[in-house]
Tab-separated table of C-alpha atoms in Angstrom:
chain	number	residue	atom	x	y	z
A	994	ALA	CA	-23.798	-45.679	38.004
A	995	VAL	CA	-21.072	-42.904	37.213
A	996	GLY	CA	-19.240	-45.103	35.182
A	997	CYS	CA	-22.912	-45.175	32.879
A	998	ALA	CA	-23.112	-41.812	33.317
A	999	VAL	CA	-19.537	-41.208	32.010
A	1000	ALA	CA	-19.854	-43.629	29.126
A	1001	LEU	CA	-23.121	-42.020	28.268
A	1002	HIS	CA	-21.308	-38.343	28.337
A	1003	GLN	CA	-18.422	-39.739	26.181
A	1004	LEU	CA	-20.990	-41.793	23.073
A	1005	ARG	CA	-23.253	-38.011	23.321
A	1006	SER	CA	-20.046	-36.341	22.125
A	1007	TRP	CA	-18.504	-38.645	19.889
A	1008	LEU	CA	-22.407	-38.831	17.715
A	1009	LYS	CA	-22.060	-34.694	18.157
A	1010	GLU	CA	-18.492	-34.713	16.651
A	1011	LEU	CA	-19.782	-37.528	13.983
A	1012	ARG	CA	-22.573	-34.859	13.235
A	1013	GLN	CA	-20.512	-32.386	12.868
A	1014	ALA	CA	-18.372	-33.757	10.609
A	1015	ARG	CA	-21.080	-35.076	8.343
A	1016	VAL	CA	-22.063	-31.472	8.075
A	1017	ASN	CA	-19.011	-30.516	7.410
A	1018	ARG	CA	-18.544	-32.774	4.291
A	1019	VAL	CA	-21.695	-31.939	3.381
A	1020	HIS	CA	-20.788	-28.457	3.368
A	1021	GLU	CA	-17.535	-28.708	1.379
A	1022	ALA	CA	-18.721	-30.751	-1.180
A	1023	GLY	CA	-21.554	-28.133	-1.984
A	1024	LEU	CA	-18.830	-25.897	-2.146
A	1025	ARG	CA	-16.916	-27.839	-4.407
A	1026	ILE	CA	-20.008	-28.217	-6.488
A	1027	VAL	CA	-20.469	-23.992	-6.567
A	1028	ARG	CA	-16.927	-23.451	-7.325
A	1029	GLU	CA	-17.304	-26.143	-10.090
A	1030	GLN	CA	-20.482	-24.266	-11.414
A	1031	LEU	CA	-19.452	-20.273	-10.758
A	1032	ALA	CA	-16.156	-19.063	-11.762
A	1033	ALA	CA	-16.860	-16.010	-9.890
A	1034	VAL	CA	-15.898	-17.640	-6.362
A	1035	ALA	CA	-12.212	-18.737	-7.468
A	1036	LEU	CA	-12.073	-14.597	-8.492
A	1037	VAL	CA	-13.329	-13.547	-5.580
A	1038	GLU	CA	-11.225	-15.725	-2.797
A	1039	GLY	CA	-8.443	-14.599	-5.232
A	1040	LEU	CA	-9.369	-10.743	-4.899
A	1041	GLY	CA	-10.082	-10.606	-1.490
A	1042	LYS	CA	-6.296	-13.045	-0.767
A	1043	ALA	CA	-4.649	-10.214	-2.641
A	1044	VAL	CA	-6.408	-7.018	-0.688
A	1045	GLY	CA	-5.031	-9.249	2.267
A	1046	ASP	CA	-1.691	-8.702	1.035
A	1047	ALA	CA	-1.918	-5.296	0.331
A	1048	ARG	CA	-3.252	-4.366	3.668
A	1049	ALA	CA	-0.335	-6.232	4.765
A	1050	VAL	CA	1.907	-4.015	2.372
A	1051	ALA	CA	0.476	-0.711	4.333
A	1052	GLU	CA	0.578	-2.337	7.953
A	1053	ARG	CA	4.239	-2.825	7.159
A	1054	LEU	CA	4.748	0.963	6.248
A	1055	ALA	CA	2.752	1.986	9.210
A	1056	ALA	CA	5.471	-0.593	11.350
A	1057	SER	CA	8.350	1.013	9.558
A	1058	ALA	CA	7.315	4.709	9.934
A	1059	ASP	CA	6.840	3.727	13.736
A	1060	LYS	CA	10.841	2.442	13.791
A	1061	LEU	CA	11.459	6.067	12.070
A	1062	VAL	CA	9.688	7.819	14.472
A	1063	ALA	CA	11.532	6.262	17.481
A	1064	ILE	CA	14.756	7.040	15.620
A	1065	LEU	CA	13.947	10.636	14.582
A	1066	ASP	CA	12.725	11.290	18.198
A	1067	SER	CA	15.941	10.455	19.695
A	1068	THR	CA	17.950	12.210	17.151
A	1069	GLY	CA	16.219	15.385	16.935
A	1070	ASN	CA	15.753	15.940	20.924
A	1071	SER	CA	19.669	14.928	21.078
A	1072	LEU	CA	20.641	17.740	18.447
A	1073	GLN	CA	18.640	20.352	19.677
A	1074	GLU	CA	19.759	19.830	23.507
A	1075	ALA	CA	23.523	19.217	22.341
A	1076	PHE	CA	23.335	22.565	20.324
A	1077	ALA	CA	20.751	24.740	22.094
A	1078	ASP	CA	23.395	27.353	23.507
A	1079	ALA	CA	24.555	28.261	20.410
A	1080	CYS	CA	24.235	32.171	19.146
A	1081	VAL	CA	25.890	33.446	16.447
A	1082	ASP	CA	25.518	37.228	17.512
A	1083	GLU	CA	27.516	36.810	20.497
A	1084	GLN	CA	30.342	35.872	19.305
A	1085	PRO	CA	32.455	39.121	17.970
A	1086	GLU	CA	35.546	37.224	15.996
A	1087	GLU	CA	35.077	36.029	12.461
A	1088	ASP	CA	35.942	32.339	13.535
A	1089	GLY	CA	33.481	32.288	16.718
A	1090	ARG	CA	30.914	33.192	14.496
A	1091	CYS	CA	31.955	30.350	11.949
A	1092	VAL	CA	31.926	27.617	15.087
A	1093	GLU	CA	28.475	28.991	16.284
A	1094	ASP	CA	27.002	28.842	12.881
A	1095	PHE	CA	28.221	25.508	12.179
A	1096	LEU	CA	26.638	24.353	15.355
A	1097	SER	CA	23.291	26.474	15.074
A	1098	ALA	CA	23.020	24.555	11.769
A	1099	TRP	CA	22.714	21.039	13.423
A	1100	ARG	CA	20.611	22.468	15.785
A	1101	GLU	CA	18.196	23.700	12.925
A	1102	VAL	CA	18.909	20.314	11.536
A	1103	GLY	CA	17.459	18.440	14.849
A	1104	GLN	CA	14.474	21.442	14.374
A	1105	ALA	CA	13.549	19.884	11.085
A	1106	THR	CA	14.095	16.291	12.388
A	1107	ALA	CA	11.256	16.554	15.078
A	1108	ALA	CA	8.994	18.620	12.502
A	1109	TYR	CA	9.109	15.637	10.528
A	1110	ARG	CA	8.849	12.973	13.080
A	1111	CYS	CA	5.771	14.870	14.228
A	1112	ARG	CA	4.174	14.705	10.362
A	1113	LEU	CA	5.413	10.784	10.322
A	1114	VAL	CA	3.373	10.046	13.414
A	1115	GLU	CA	0.262	11.860	11.407
A	1116	ALA	CA	0.775	10.213	8.470
A	1117	ALA	CA	0.911	6.490	10.213
A	1118	ALA	CA	-2.388	7.084	12.102
A	1119	GLU	CA	-4.091	8.125	9.136
A	1120	LEU	CA	-2.835	4.748	7.279
A	1121	ARG	CA	-3.554	2.767	9.554
A	1122	ALA	CA	-7.118	4.074	10.177
A	1123	ALA	CA	-7.527	3.368	6.131
A	1124	ALA	CA	-6.154	0.198	6.218
A	1125	ASP	CA	-8.217	-0.771	9.267
A	1126	ARG	CA	-11.637	0.328	6.998
A	1127	LEU	CA	-10.169	-1.811	4.132
A	1128	GLU	CA	-10.107	-4.746	6.349
A	1129	GLU	CA	-13.489	-4.107	7.427
A	1130	ASP	CA	-15.038	-3.691	4.177
A	1131	ARG	CA	-12.976	-6.968	2.985
A	1132	LEU	CA	-13.945	-9.299	5.972
A	1133	ALA	CA	-17.952	-8.112	5.419
A	1134	CYS	CA	-17.487	-8.925	1.305
A	1135	MET	CA	-15.668	-12.137	2.424
A	1136	GLU	CA	-18.440	-12.755	4.798
A	1137	GLU	CA	-21.349	-12.384	2.049
A	1138	ALA	CA	-19.389	-14.575	-0.320
A	1139	ASP	CA	-19.546	-17.550	2.191
A	1140	GLN	CA	-23.340	-17.186	2.898
A	1141	LEU	CA	-23.812	-16.856	-0.684
A	1142	SER	CA	-21.449	-19.848	-1.539
A	1143	SER	CA	-23.216	-22.403	1.333
A	1144	ALA	CA	-26.712	-21.150	0.162
A	1145	LEU	CA	-26.460	-22.466	-2.785
A	1146	GLY	CA	-24.102	-25.281	-2.383
A	1147	GLN	CA	-27.202	-26.218	0.472
A	1148	ALA	CA	-29.391	-26.153	-2.411
A	1149	GLU	CA	-27.081	-28.048	-4.623
A	1150	MET	CA	-26.805	-30.965	-1.671
A	1151	ALA	CA	-30.789	-31.148	-2.097
A	1152	ALA	CA	-31.023	-31.349	-5.361
A	1153	LYS	CA	-28.597	-34.066	-5.587
A	1154	ARG	CA	-29.998	-35.938	-3.210
A	1155	ARG	CA	-33.562	-35.826	-4.802
A	1156	SER	CA	-32.182	-36.920	-7.760
A	1157	ARG	CA	-31.022	-40.000	-6.254
A	1158	PRO	CA	-33.493	-43.505	-6.325
A	1159	ARG	CA	-35.271	-44.316	-3.773
A	1160	THR	CA	-34.104	-46.309	-0.646
A	1161	MET	CA	-35.602	-49.174	0.700
A	1162	PHE	CA	-36.293	-47.202	4.180
A	1163	LEU	CA	-38.079	-44.651	1.456
A	1164	ARG	CA	-40.476	-47.131	0.042
A	1165	LEU	CA	-41.469	-48.583	3.558
A	1166	THR	CA	-42.295	-45.497	5.020
A	1167	ARG	CA	-44.202	-44.780	1.755
A	1168	ALA	CA	-42.947	-41.169	1.287
A	1169	LYS	CA	-44.270	-38.696	-1.308
A	1170	ARG	CA	-42.155	-38.812	-4.233
A	1171	PRO	CA	-41.973	-35.365	-6.076
A	1172	THR	CA	-43.928	-34.988	-9.095
A	1173	GLU	CA	-42.302	-33.943	-12.498
A	1174	GLU	CA	-44.242	-30.309	-12.168
A	1175	GLU	CA	-42.583	-30.020	-8.429
A	1176	GLU	CA	-39.241	-31.347	-9.817
A	1177	ARG	CA	-39.204	-28.883	-12.363
A	1178	ALA	CA	-40.090	-26.318	-10.024
A	1179	TYR	CA	-37.758	-26.981	-7.764
A	1180	GLN	CA	-34.954	-26.676	-10.858
A	1181	GLU	CA	-36.356	-23.487	-12.119
A	1182	HIS	CA	-36.270	-21.953	-8.778
A	1183	LEU	CA	-32.202	-23.884	-8.481
A	1184	GLU	CA	-31.452	-22.179	-11.896
A	1185	VAL	CA	-32.946	-18.760	-10.645
A	1186	GLN	CA	-30.597	-19.103	-7.553
A	1187	ARG	CA	-27.489	-20.013	-9.270
A	1188	ALA	CA	-28.064	-16.775	-11.802
A	1189	MET	CA	-28.777	-14.508	-8.625
A	1190	THR	CA	-25.877	-16.269	-6.687
A	1191	ASP	CA	-23.259	-15.777	-9.600
A	1192	ALA	CA	-24.337	-11.872	-9.794
A	1193	SER	CA	-23.864	-11.457	-6.394
A	1194	LEU	CA	-20.203	-12.899	-6.365
A	1195	GLN	CA	-19.357	-10.442	-9.649
A	1196	ARG	CA	-20.615	-7.506	-7.738
A	1197	LEU	CA	-18.310	-8.358	-4.810
A	1198	ALA	CA	-15.273	-9.377	-7.098
A	1199	ALA	CA	-15.629	-5.728	-8.591
A	1200	ARG	CA	-16.338	-4.151	-5.100
A	1201	LEU	CA	-12.757	-6.079	-4.061
A	1202	GLU	CA	-10.645	-5.036	-7.313
A	1203	GLU	CA	-11.845	-1.354	-6.505
A	1204	MET	CA	-10.846	-2.450	-2.786
A	1205	ARG	CA	-7.337	-3.829	-4.487
A	1206	ALA	CA	-7.375	-0.148	-6.254
A	1207	GLN	CA	-7.834	1.830	-3.620
A	1208	ALA	CA	-5.519	0.574	-0.894
A	1209	ALA	CA	-2.632	0.772	-3.986
A	1210	LYS	CA	-3.436	4.655	-4.073
A	1211	ILE	CA	-3.727	4.859	-0.268
A	1212	THR	CA	0.106	2.738	0.304
A	1213	LYS	CA	1.432	4.891	-2.972
A	1214	THR	CA	0.118	8.722	-1.301
A	1215	SER	CA	0.924	7.690	2.136
A	1216	VAL	CA	4.514	7.234	0.930
A	1217	ASP	CA	4.487	10.139	-0.796
A	1218	VAL	CA	3.122	12.084	2.007
A	1219	MET	CA	5.868	11.043	4.349
A	1220	ARG	CA	9.004	11.258	1.523
A	1221	ARG	CA	8.086	15.151	0.952
A	1222	PRO	CA	8.876	16.798	4.428
A	1223	ALA	CA	11.866	14.816	4.531
A	1224	ARG	CA	12.806	17.625	2.064
A	1225	ALA	CA	13.144	20.400	4.753
A	1226	VAL	CA	16.080	17.747	6.736
A	1227	GLY	CA	17.668	17.497	3.541
A	1228	GLU	CA	17.947	21.034	2.533
A	1229	LYS	CA	19.385	21.638	6.572
A	1230	LEU	CA	22.067	19.198	5.754
A	1231	MET	CA	22.246	20.558	1.842
A	1232	THR	CA	23.455	23.511	3.582
A	1233	LEU	CA	25.792	22.612	5.849
A	1234	LYS	CA	27.379	20.834	2.950
A	1235	ALA	CA	27.251	24.271	0.895
A	1236	GLY	CA	28.339	26.312	3.880
A	1237	GLY	CA	31.460	23.919	4.330
A	1238	ILE	CA	32.582	23.711	0.260
A	1239	ALA	CA	32.424	27.294	-0.774
A	1240	GLY	CA	34.303	28.424	2.309
A	1241	LEU	CA	32.695	31.975	2.255
A	1242	GLY	CA	32.324	32.414	5.927
A	1243	PRO	CA	29.448	31.477	8.057
A	1244	ARG	CA	26.218	31.332	6.368
A	1245	THR	CA	23.416	34.180	6.639
A	1246	LYS	CA	20.157	33.508	8.646
A	1247	MET	CA	17.303	33.269	6.329
A	1248	PRO	CA	14.443	31.134	5.582
A	1249	THR	CA	13.834	29.109	3.154
A	1250	GLY	CA	10.582	30.560	1.567
A	1251	GLN	CA	12.744	33.872	1.164
A	1252	HIS	CA	15.539	32.883	-0.524
A	1253	VAL	CA	13.797	33.720	-4.199
A	1254	GLY	CA	13.103	37.229	-3.050
A	1255	ALA	CA	16.851	37.655	-1.515
A	1256	LEU	CA	17.735	36.872	-5.085
A	1257	LEU	CA	15.694	38.939	-6.468
A	1258	ARG	CA	16.526	41.681	-4.709
A	1259	SER	CA	20.287	40.899	-5.506
A	1260	ILE	CA	19.561	40.947	-9.436
A	1261	THR	CA	18.185	44.240	-9.092
A	1262	THR	CA	21.445	46.356	-8.203
A	1263	SER	CA	25.022	46.235	-10.129
A	1264	GLU	CA	26.503	45.029	-6.236
A	1265	GLY	CA	24.927	41.895	-6.060
A	1266	ARG	CA	24.705	41.223	-9.736
A	1267	LYS	CA	28.394	41.364	-9.990
A	1268	LYS	CA	28.523	39.949	-6.293
A	1269	LEU	CA	26.304	36.842	-8.205
A	1270	ARG	CA	28.718	36.552	-11.104
A	1271	GLU	CA	31.807	35.718	-8.588
A	1272	GLN	CA	29.953	33.296	-6.973
A	1273	GLU	CA	28.974	31.794	-9.985
A	1274	GLU	CA	32.688	31.861	-11.716
A	1275	ALA	CA	34.060	30.015	-8.562
A	1276	GLN	CA	31.859	27.318	-8.051
A	1277	GLU	CA	32.119	26.400	-11.780
A	1278	ALA	CA	36.135	26.916	-11.317
A	1279	GLU	CA	35.427	24.299	-8.119
A	1280	ARG	CA	33.521	22.025	-9.991
A	1281	ALA	CA	35.842	22.143	-13.271
A	1282	GLU	CA	38.237	20.936	-10.592
A	1283	TYR	CA	36.788	17.777	-10.127
A	1284	ALA	CA	35.074	16.940	-12.710
A	1285	PRO	CA	37.093	14.691	-15.616
A	1286	ALA	CA	38.459	16.688	-18.699
A	1287	GLN	CA	36.361	15.887	-21.594
A	1288	PRO	CA	37.283	16.523	-25.391
A	1289	GLU	CA	35.203	18.939	-27.055
A	1290	VAL	CA	34.300	17.102	-30.306
A	1291	THR	CA	32.618	19.380	-33.095
A	1292	MET	CA	29.942	17.677	-35.652
A	1293	THR	CA	29.946	19.301	-39.040
A	1294	ALA	CA	27.615	16.778	-40.547
A	1295	PRO	CA	24.247	15.198	-39.359
A	1296	PRO	CA	25.300	10.992	-38.438
A	1297	ALA	CA	23.829	9.165	-41.323
A	1298	GLU	CA	23.470	5.872	-42.591
A	1299	GLN	CA	23.426	4.653	-45.895
A	1300	THR	CA	20.215	2.248	-46.999
A	1301	LYS	CA	20.143	-0.611	-49.213
A	1302	ASP	CA	17.737	1.481	-52.030
A	1303	GLY	CA	20.987	4.006	-51.931
A	1304	GLY	CA	18.987	6.611	-50.096
A	1305	TRP	CA	20.435	7.448	-46.114
A	1306	VAL	CA	18.489	8.123	-42.874
A	1307	VAL	CA	19.424	10.072	-39.627
A	1308	ARG	CA	21.384	7.737	-36.973
A	1309	GLY	CA	21.831	9.602	-33.670
A	1310	VAL	CA	20.853	12.778	-31.692
A	1311	TYR	CA	22.383	16.102	-33.311
């Protein structure tokens, strides 16, 4: 009895697998017919893959931002902790102030790095939220497209079965054969379903195209948002470079936003203008020292080229 029960269970499982395999074959055959009749099916599939690839790019950018956050977190905190005691005002001597100014500059680099790290965290979170919304919309569009294709595929397979010749079983059971009017009405209904499915797929394709453009725009905007705050770190590093090259002693503590105002105040006085001229001459002399010497060529006439008909045309920049 136990053996019979086990055999019966295996038989039922085998029959169930056979039925499922037959359903899958019929479903795939219907989808092949739909793909052959409607080009919008392949278009929707291609656009869905393109949107998925764009989302993968956004995910890679967010993952890279997380790595940068970890690096900047460690670097910013280390610089701030290492030079937390640097203070220019407590050093009476010029060389001491120069050293403390250099160390304070590196501490400010750490502060700018920490601020940049916070902005990266926000940008990565916003990017992930936008990518998740796009993925939800993409999956909804692809699910709707699969439902439309499956429904039309089932209708196509039903029409194909109706057009087959009657088998002996149908003749013996005396199944009623559809009349010409019923067959014509069924074909008209099938044509309407095809048109509606094609219109719906075209609408989904347009929606997916918009999503692909939106994904590219989101990624580009996120890159710009992540890149823009890095200028503050670059400005702090350039301050170190400028202080080391000029050799004019310790730099003056001045926020970046007040630089233009200080420059205008210097121009309004004769002493300030003289000092600015001296600084510009020193910078020019330094650049001229490292710049390669180039002979100066004087152009006395515009560059011209003779044509075949005896005329001339200008070729070049003058």
